[in-house]
Coordinates of C-alpha atoms in Angstrom, one line a residue:
M456 CA 148.9 84.9 35.7
L457 CA 151.4 85.0 38.5
V458 CA 150.0 84.9 42.0
S459 CA 152.1 86.5 44.6
T460 CA 153.0 84.2 47.4
A461 CA 154.5 87.0 49.5
P462 CA 152.8 87.3 52.9
P463 CA 150.7 90.4 53.5
P464 CA 152.4 93.3 55.1
A465 CA 152.5 92.9 58.8
L466 CA 150.5 95.3 61.0
P467 CA 152.7 97.3 63.3
A468 CA 153.0 95.6 66.7
P469 CA 151.2 97.4 69.5
S470 CA 153.3 99.3 71.9
F471 CA 154.0 97.8 75.3
L472 CA 151.4 100.2 76.8
A473 CA 148.7 99.2 74.3
A474 CA 149.5 95.5 74.6
A475 CA 149.3 95.6 78.4
L476 CA 146.1 97.6 78.6
L477 CA 144.3 95.6 75.9
G478 CA 145.1 92.5 77.9
W479 CA 144.1 94.0 81.2
Y480 CA 140.8 95.6 80.1
P481 CA 138.7 92.6 79.2
R482 CA 139.3 91.1 82.6
H483 CA 138.7 94.2 84.7
R484 CA 136.3 96.5 82.9
R485 CA 133.0 97.5 84.6
D486 CA 129.8 96.7 82.8
L487 CA 128.4 100.1 82.1
P488 CA 125.5 100.8 79.7
W489 CA 127.3 103.4 77.5
R490 CA 129.8 100.7 76.6
H491 CA 127.1 98.7 74.9
T492 CA 126.1 101.3 72.3
R493 CA 127.6 103.0 69.2
D494 CA 124.9 105.7 69.3
P495 CA 126.8 109.0 69.4
Y496 CA 123.9 110.7 71.3
A497 CA 124.0 108.2 74.1
I498 CA 127.8 108.3 74.2
W499 CA 127.8 112.1 74.2
L500 CA 125.2 112.1 77.0
S501 CA 127.4 109.9 79.2
E502 CA 130.5 111.9 78.6
V503 CA 128.7 115.2 79.5
I504 CA 127.2 113.7 82.7
L505 CA 130.5 112.0 83.8
Q506 CA 132.6 115.1 83.5
Q507 CA 133.7 115.9 87.1
T508 CA 131.1 113.3 88.3
R509 CA 131.8 109.8 89.7
V510 CA 130.3 106.9 87.8
A511 CA 128.1 105.8 90.8
Q512 CA 126.6 109.3 91.0
G513 CA 126.3 109.8 87.3
L514 CA 124.7 106.5 86.2
P515 CA 121.2 107.2 87.6
Y516 CA 121.2 110.6 85.8
Y517 CA 122.3 109.0 82.5
L518 CA 119.5 106.4 82.7
D519 CA 117.0 109.1 83.6
F520 CA 118.0 111.3 80.7
L521 CA 117.9 108.5 78.2
T522 CA 114.4 107.5 79.6
S523 CA 113.1 111.1 79.5
Y524 CA 114.8 112.1 76.2
P525 CA 115.5 108.9 74.1
T526 CA 116.8 110.9 71.2
V527 CA 118.6 114.1 70.6
Q528 CA 115.4 115.5 69.1
D529 CA 113.6 114.9 72.3
L530 CA 116.3 116.7 74.4
A531 CA 116.4 119.6 71.9
A532 CA 112.6 120.1 72.2
A533 CA 112.5 120.0 76.0
P534 CA 112.1 123.3 78.0
E535 CA 115.3 124.4 79.6
Q536 CA 113.8 124.4 83.1
E537 CA 112.7 120.8 82.7
V538 CA 116.2 119.8 81.6
L539 CA 117.7 121.6 84.6
R540 CA 115.3 119.8 86.9
H541 CA 116.5 116.5 85.6
W542 CA 120.1 117.7 86.1
Q543 CA 119.5 118.8 89.7
G544 CA 122.1 117.6 92.1
L545 CA 125.0 117.2 89.6
G546 CA 126.2 120.8 89.9
Y547 CA 128.0 122.7 87.2
Y548 CA 124.6 123.7 85.7
S549 CA 126.3 125.5 82.8
R550 CA 127.0 122.0 81.5
A551 CA 123.3 121.2 81.4
R552 CA 122.6 124.5 79.6
N553 CA 125.4 123.8 77.1
M554 CA 124.1 120.2 76.6
H555 CA 120.6 121.5 75.9
Y556 CA 122.0 124.1 73.4
T557 CA 124.2 121.5 71.7
A558 CA 121.2 119.2 71.2
Q559 CA 119.4 122.0 69.5
Q560 CA 122.5 122.7 67.4
V561 CA 122.7 119.1 66.3
V562 CA 119.0 119.2 65.3
G563 CA 119.0 122.6 63.7
E564 CA 122.4 122.7 62.0
F565 CA 123.2 119.0 61.4
G566 CA 119.8 117.5 60.6
G567 CA 119.6 115.6 63.9
Q568 CA 122.8 113.6 63.2
F569 CA 126.0 114.1 65.2
P570 CA 129.1 114.9 63.0
G571 CA 131.0 111.7 62.3
T572 CA 134.5 113.0 62.8
Y573 CA 136.6 114.5 65.6
A574 CA 136.9 117.8 63.6
G575 CA 133.2 117.9 63.0
L576 CA 132.3 117.2 66.6
R577 CA 134.6 120.1 67.7
Q578 CA 132.1 122.4 66.0
L579 CA 129.5 121.7 68.6
K580 CA 129.1 124.0 71.6
G581 CA 130.6 122.6 74.8
V582 CA 132.3 119.7 73.0
G583 CA 136.0 120.0 73.9
P584 CA 138.9 117.9 72.7
Y585 CA 138.3 115.0 75.2
T586 CA 134.6 114.7 74.5
A587 CA 135.1 114.9 70.8
A588 CA 137.8 112.2 70.9
A589 CA 135.6 109.9 73.0
I590 CA 132.6 110.2 70.7
A591 CA 134.8 109.9 67.5
S592 CA 136.5 106.8 68.7
F593 CA 133.6 105.0 70.5
A594 CA 130.9 105.8 67.9
F595 CA 132.8 106.1 64.7
D596 CA 136.1 104.2 65.2
E597 CA 138.3 107.2 64.4
A598 CA 141.8 106.7 65.6
V599 CA 142.1 109.7 68.0
A600 CA 143.4 109.3 71.6
V601 CA 141.4 110.6 74.6
L602 CA 143.0 112.7 77.3
D603 CA 141.2 113.0 80.6
G604 CA 142.3 113.1 84.2
N605 CA 142.8 109.3 84.4
V606 CA 144.9 109.3 81.2
F607 CA 147.1 112.2 82.4
R608 CA 147.8 110.3 85.5
V609 CA 148.7 107.0 83.8
L610 CA 150.9 108.6 81.2
A611 CA 152.7 110.8 83.8
R612 CA 153.6 107.8 85.9
I613 CA 154.4 105.3 83.2
F614 CA 156.7 107.7 81.2
G615 CA 157.9 110.0 84.0
L616 CA 156.3 113.1 82.7
H617 CA 156.7 116.0 85.1
S618 CA 154.9 118.8 83.3
D619 CA 152.1 120.4 85.3
I620 CA 148.9 118.8 84.0
A621 CA 146.9 121.9 85.2
A622 CA 148.9 124.0 82.6
P623 CA 147.2 124.2 79.2
S624 CA 150.7 124.0 77.6
S625 CA 151.1 120.5 78.9
R626 CA 148.2 119.1 76.9
K627 CA 150.2 119.0 73.6
E628 CA 153.0 117.0 75.3
F629 CA 150.6 114.4 76.8
Q630 CA 148.5 114.2 73.7
A631 CA 151.6 113.4 71.6
V632 CA 152.4 110.5 73.9
A633 CA 148.9 109.2 73.9
D634 CA 148.7 109.4 70.1
A635 CA 152.0 107.6 69.8
H636 CA 150.7 104.5 71.7
L637 CA 147.2 104.4 70.2
P638 CA 146.7 101.3 68.1
P639 CA 144.7 102.5 65.1
A640 CA 142.8 99.3 64.7
H641 CA 141.7 99.2 68.4
A642 CA 141.3 102.9 69.1
A643 CA 138.0 102.6 71.0
E644 CA 139.1 99.7 73.2
F645 CA 142.4 101.3 74.0
N646 CA 140.7 104.6 75.0
Q647 CA 138.3 102.7 77.2
A648 CA 141.1 100.7 78.6
I649 CA 143.5 103.5 79.6
M650 CA 140.7 105.4 81.3
E651 CA 139.4 102.4 83.1
F652 CA 143.0 101.5 84.1
G653 CA 143.3 105.0 85.7
A654 CA 140.0 104.7 87.4
L655 CA 140.5 101.2 88.9
Q656 CA 144.3 100.4 88.9
C657 CA 146.4 103.5 88.7
T658 CA 144.3 105.5 91.1
P659 CA 145.2 108.9 92.5
L660 CA 145.7 107.4 96.0
K661 CA 146.9 103.9 96.9
P662 CA 147.3 102.6 93.3
D663 CA 147.5 98.9 93.0
C664 CA 151.2 98.8 92.0
L665 CA 151.8 95.3 93.4
F666 CA 149.6 93.7 90.8
C667 CA 150.1 96.2 88.0
P668 CA 150.9 94.7 84.5
L669 CA 153.0 97.8 83.7
Q670 CA 155.0 97.7 86.9
S671 CA 158.4 96.8 85.2
Q672 CA 157.9 99.6 82.6
C673 CA 156.6 102.2 85.0
W674 CA 159.0 105.1 85.5
A675 CA 157.3 106.3 88.6
F676 CA 157.3 102.9 90.3
Q677 CA 161.0 102.2 89.4
H678 CA 162.0 105.6 90.8
G679 CA 159.7 105.7 93.9
Q680 CA 157.7 108.6 92.6
V681 CA 154.2 107.2 92.2
A682 CA 152.8 109.5 94.9
L683 CA 154.5 112.5 93.3
L684 CA 153.0 112.1 89.8
P685 CA 151.2 113.6 88.1
V686 CA 152.4 117.1 88.9
K687 CA 149.4 119.4 89.3
S688 CA 149.6 123.0 90.6
K689 CA 147.3 123.8 93.5
A690 CA 143.9 125.2 92.8
K691 CA 143.0 128.7 94.0
A692 CA 142.3 129.1 97.6
T693 CA 138.6 128.8 98.3
R694 CA 136.7 131.6 100.1
T695 CA 133.7 131.2 102.3
R696 CA 130.5 133.1 101.6
Y697 CA 127.7 133.4 104.0
F698 CA 124.1 133.1 102.6
H699 CA 121.1 133.9 104.7
Y700 CA 118.0 132.7 103.0
L701 CA 114.6 134.3 103.9
V702 CA 112.2 131.3 103.7
L703 CA 109.0 133.3 103.4
R704 CA 105.8 131.4 103.9
H705 CA 102.1 132.6 103.6
G706 CA 99.7 129.9 104.3
E707 CA 100.8 126.7 102.5
Q708 CA 102.9 128.6 99.9
L709 CA 106.6 129.5 99.9
Y710 CA 108.1 132.4 98.0
L711 CA 111.0 131.6 95.5
K712 CA 112.7 133.4 92.7
E713 CA 114.5 132.4 89.5
R714 CA 118.3 133.1 89.5
P715 CA 119.2 135.6 86.8
G716 CA 121.3 135.1 83.7
G717 CA 125.1 135.2 84.0
D718 CA 124.8 133.3 87.4
I719 CA 126.2 129.9 88.0
W720 CA 122.7 128.9 89.1
Q721 CA 121.1 130.6 86.2
G722 CA 117.5 129.3 85.6
L723 CA 117.4 127.6 89.1
Y724 CA 115.1 128.7 91.9
D725 CA 116.0 129.7 95.4
F726 CA 114.6 131.9 98.2
A727 CA 115.1 135.6 98.9
L728 CA 118.8 136.0 99.8
V729 CA 120.8 138.2 102.1
E730 CA 124.6 137.7 101.8
T731 CA 126.8 138.9 104.7
D732 CA 130.4 138.8 105.9
T733 CA 129.5 136.8 109.0
A734 CA 127.8 133.5 109.8
N735 CA 125.2 135.1 112.0
L736 CA 122.2 137.2 111.3
P737 CA 120.1 138.0 114.4
T738 CA 116.3 137.6 114.2
A739 CA 115.8 141.4 114.5
E740 CA 117.9 141.8 111.3
V741 CA 116.0 139.1 109.5
L742 CA 112.7 140.8 110.3
R743 CA 114.1 144.1 109.1
H744 CA 115.0 142.5 105.7
V745 CA 111.5 141.0 105.5
E746 CA 109.9 144.3 106.2
A747 CA 112.1 146.0 103.6
L748 CA 110.5 143.6 101.1
G749 CA 107.0 144.8 102.2
G750 CA 106.4 141.6 104.2
V751 CA 104.4 141.7 107.4
P752 CA 105.8 139.0 109.7
D753 CA 103.4 137.0 111.8
T754 CA 105.1 138.0 115.1
S755 CA 103.1 135.4 117.0
R756 CA 105.1 132.7 115.3
V757 CA 108.6 134.3 115.5
A758 CA 110.9 132.9 118.1
E759 CA 113.5 135.5 119.1
D760 CA 117.0 134.5 118.0
R761 CA 116.1 130.8 117.5
P762 CA 118.9 128.8 115.6
A763 CA 118.4 128.7 111.9
P764 CA 119.1 125.5 110.0
T765 CA 122.5 125.6 108.5
L766 CA 123.8 123.7 105.4
K767 CA 127.2 123.9 103.7
H768 CA 127.9 123.5 100.1
V769 CA 131.3 123.4 98.3
L770 CA 131.7 124.8 94.8
S771 CA 134.9 124.8 92.7
H772 CA 136.5 127.9 94.3
Q773 CA 134.2 128.8 97.1
K774 CA 132.4 127.4 100.1
L775 CA 128.8 128.4 100.9
E776 CA 127.5 128.4 104.4
A777 CA 123.8 128.9 104.1
R778 CA 121.4 129.6 107.0
F779 CA 117.6 129.3 106.4
H780 CA 115.5 131.8 108.3
A781 CA 111.8 130.6 108.2
V782 CA 109.4 133.5 108.5
A783 CA 105.6 133.2 108.5
L784 CA 103.8 136.2 106.9
A785 CA 100.6 137.6 108.2
T786 CA 99.6 138.8 104.7
P787 CA 100.9 138.0 101.1
L788 CA 103.9 139.9 99.8
P789 CA 102.8 143.1 97.9
A790 CA 102.9 143.1 94.1
A791 CA 105.7 145.6 94.1
A792 CA 108.0 143.3 96.1
L793 CA 107.2 140.4 93.8
Q794 CA 108.1 142.5 90.8
D795 CA 111.2 144.0 92.2
M796 CA 112.6 140.8 93.7
G797 CA 111.2 138.4 91.1
L798 CA 109.6 136.4 93.9
R799 CA 106.5 134.3 93.4
A800 CA 104.4 132.1 95.7
Y801 CA 104.5 128.4 95.0
S802 CA 102.7 125.4 96.4
A803 CA 104.7 122.4 97.6
A804 CA 103.8 120.5 94.4
E805 CA 104.9 123.3 92.2
I806 CA 108.2 123.6 94.1
E807 CA 108.9 119.9 93.5
E808 CA 108.8 120.5 89.8
L809 CA 111.1 123.6 89.8
P810 CA 114.9 123.2 89.1
K811 CA 116.7 124.1 92.3
P812 CA 120.3 124.2 93.5
V813 CA 121.1 121.1 95.6
L814 CA 121.5 123.4 98.6
I815 CA 117.8 124.4 98.4
S816 CA 116.7 120.8 97.7
N817 CA 118.5 119.5 100.7
Y818 CA 116.9 122.1 102.9
L819 CA 113.4 121.3 101.7
A820 CA 114.0 117.6 102.2
K821 CA 115.2 118.3 105.7
V822 CA 112.2 120.3 106.8
S823 CA 109.5 118.4 104.9

């Protein structure tokens, strides 16, 4: 029997990008808990939380969710309001609702097991191309390249790509470049490396070009355009909205209401609200709104035109300037007002357990 002495076929050499990043990553990567697991549930949880959230802010939420809901079955079985309460402060509450729904989908449709492929993961609600690629590569070793904001920036600078990364049509171009440089045998590590490189080295402002291992191959550095790439069209101009919250108190209880469906704060609780075109709402106007609800203000405790606490909050395309008008009531609100406005009296302990917009939480913390 003849035994072949020919050497095995050589694996394709990694691209210059993969070689540089795979050499850089072990020396610079941060020690983060989701990098020590292959559990698709934990990886998915980290990706959902870290969308549009800095690691320092998202890490405590990740640990809290894993402690409160160790498995996807635990998260699926939890009441939505409880999930929103744990999410409070992260914003983009639709992500929390989608996350809860997806957990129920995994349990109900997939027997509690996450699909093991990129294509299968894309069937889950709220799991887009990036999240599916991250889970597929980190949990299942599938050779699919991730494409997030950090990766867009690195690829645009290294290869001199001038397409607008805010345009959906650019994704295909950037995805092709990322796929071309992905080493199939090291997909997970490459994906982690390129995202970490964008987060720590090739940062949006003041990137560390002096000590960059890709300096000689970087088109943007060689052409003096690091500050100009990536190209991203400006977001829509923000508008300012003026919220006047009626903080109605009777005895030791405050009146709050649940935000309705179709609202960005759906399922969260805030106070009775009056929105105006101006930042000011005189005390006389506040009292008229309270009386329109059927409330009887305790006039002995009303200071005429006293300054109301003001807090500001920035959303994606709007700025909220909220003033909180505290009004003590001589008698409880009538049942008709409670039904019409959805208001209900809550004790301080009950309010603590309610999911609330961070604007409301910050106010309560300020006055407590």
